[in-house]
C-alpha atoms as an extended CHARMM CRD file, in Angstrom:
* protein
*
        51  EXT
         1         1  MET       CA            -11.4280000000        1.1180000000        3.0810000000  PROA      1               0.0000000000
         2         2  GLY       CA            -14.2090000000        0.2490000000        0.6940000000  PROA      2               0.0000000000
         3         3  ILE       CA            -17.3220000000        2.2270000000       -0.0650000000  PROA      3               0.0000000000
         4         4  LEU       CA            -19.4920000000       -0.2560000000        1.8350000000  PROA      4               0.0000000000
         5         5  ARG       CA            -17.5020000000        0.2520000000        5.0240000000  PROA      5               0.0000000000
         6         6  THR       CA            -17.7790000000        4.0080000000        4.5810000000  PROA      6               0.0000000000
         7         7  VAL       CA            -21.5550000000        3.6780000000        4.2850000000  PROA      7               0.0000000000
         8         8  ILE       CA            -21.6000000000        1.5190000000        7.4240000000  PROA      8               0.0000000000
         9         9  LEU       CA            -19.6600000000        4.1680000000        9.3600000000  PROA      9               0.0000000000
        10        10  VAL       CA            -21.9770000000        6.9520000000        8.1720000000  PROA      10              0.0000000000
        11        11  VAL       CA            -25.0910000000        4.9670000000        9.1000000000  PROA      11              0.0000000000
        12        12  LEU       CA            -23.6720000000        4.1630000000       12.5400000000  PROA      12              0.0000000000
        13        13  ALA       CA            -22.7820000000        7.8230000000       13.0900000000  PROA      13              0.0000000000
        14        14  LEU       CA            -26.3090000000        8.9060000000       12.1280000000  PROA      14              0.0000000000
        15        15  TRP       CA            -27.7610000000        6.2720000000       14.4600000000  PROA      15              0.0000000000
        16        16  LEU       CA            -25.6220000000        7.4920000000       17.3470000000  PROA      16              0.0000000000
        17        17  ILE       CA            -26.5520000000       11.1370000000       16.7230000000  PROA      17              0.0000000000
        18        18  GLY       CA            -30.2210000000       10.2040000000       16.5200000000  PROA      18              0.0000000000
        19        19  LEU       CA            -29.9870000000        8.2070000000       19.7200000000  PROA      19              0.0000000000
        20        20  LEU       CA            -28.2220000000       10.9760000000       21.6440000000  PROA      20              0.0000000000
        21        21  PHE       CA            -30.5220000000       13.7810000000       20.5010000000  PROA      21              0.0000000000
        22        22  LYS       CA            -33.7620000000       11.7500000000       20.5610000000  PROA      22              0.0000000000
        23        23  VAL       CA            -34.4410000000       12.2150000000       16.8380000000  PROA      23              0.0000000000
        24        24  ALA       CA            -36.9570000000       10.0070000000       14.9820000000  PROA      24              0.0000000000
        25        25  GLY       CA            -37.9650000000        7.9870000000       18.0340000000  PROA      25              0.0000000000
        26        26  GLY       CA            -37.8290000000        4.2380000000       17.5250000000  PROA      26              0.0000000000
        27        27  LEU       CA            -37.2610000000        4.5630000000       13.7990000000  PROA      27              0.0000000000
        28        28  ILE       CA            -33.6490000000        5.5350000000       14.4180000000  PROA      28              0.0000000000
        29        29  HSD       CA            -32.9330000000        1.9240000000       15.3520000000  PROA      29              0.0000000000
        30        30  ILE       CA            -33.6230000000        0.9280000000       11.7570000000  PROA      30              0.0000000000
        31        31  LEU       CA            -30.2980000000        2.6120000000       10.9230000000  PROA      31              0.0000000000
        32        32  LEU       CA            -28.5310000000        0.2470000000       13.3010000000  PROA      32              0.0000000000
        33        33  LEU       CA            -30.2370000000       -2.7050000000       11.6430000000  PROA      33              0.0000000000
        34        34  ILE       CA            -29.2090000000       -1.4470000000        8.1900000000  PROA      34              0.0000000000
        35        35  ALA       CA            -25.6120000000       -1.0000000000        9.3540000000  PROA      35              0.0000000000
        36        36  GLY       CA            -25.5760000000       -4.5350000000       10.7370000000  PROA      36              0.0000000000
        37        37  VAL       CA            -26.9220000000       -6.0020000000        7.5110000000  PROA      37              0.0000000000
        38        38  LEU       CA            -24.3900000000       -4.0520000000        5.4420000000  PROA      38              0.0000000000
        39        39  PHE       CA            -21.5890000000       -5.2160000000        7.7260000000  PROA      39              0.0000000000
        40        40  ILE       CA            -22.6070000000       -8.8580000000        7.2860000000  PROA      40              0.0000000000
        41        41  ILE       CA            -22.8310000000       -8.4050000000        3.5140000000  PROA      41              0.0000000000
        42        42  ASP       CA            -19.3550000000       -6.8570000000        3.5530000000  PROA      42              0.0000000000
        43        43  LEU       CA            -17.9610000000       -9.7660000000        5.5450000000  PROA      43              0.0000000000
        44        44  VAL       CA            -19.4980000000      -12.3610000000        3.2370000000  PROA      44              0.0000000000
        45        45  THR       CA            -18.7460000000      -10.7550000000       -0.1230000000  PROA      45              0.0000000000
        46        46  GLY       CA            -15.5610000000       -8.8700000000        0.7370000000  PROA      46              0.0000000000
        47        47  ARG       CA            -13.4220000000      -11.9500000000        1.2620000000  PROA      47              0.0000000000
        48        48  ARG       CA            -14.2940000000      -13.6880000000       -2.0000000000  PROA      48              0.0000000000
        49        49  GLY       CA            -12.2620000000      -11.3400000000       -4.1720000000  PROA      49              0.0000000000
        50        50  LYS       CA             -9.0930000000      -11.6910000000       -2.0990000000  PROA      50              0.0000000000
        51        51  VAL       CA             -6.8980000000      -14.7390000000       -2.5530000000  PROA      51              0.0000000000
């Protein structure tokens, strides 16, 4: 598993913790957006190097 996927998992875990414990209000949803963007970047760039 690459470093980008590890970052995605950490960001998703932080988002879930923030959502469950009501931390940071609406700003916690920015973490979900960041994780989604990183996931899309991983999908687009991750397949170029593999033949």
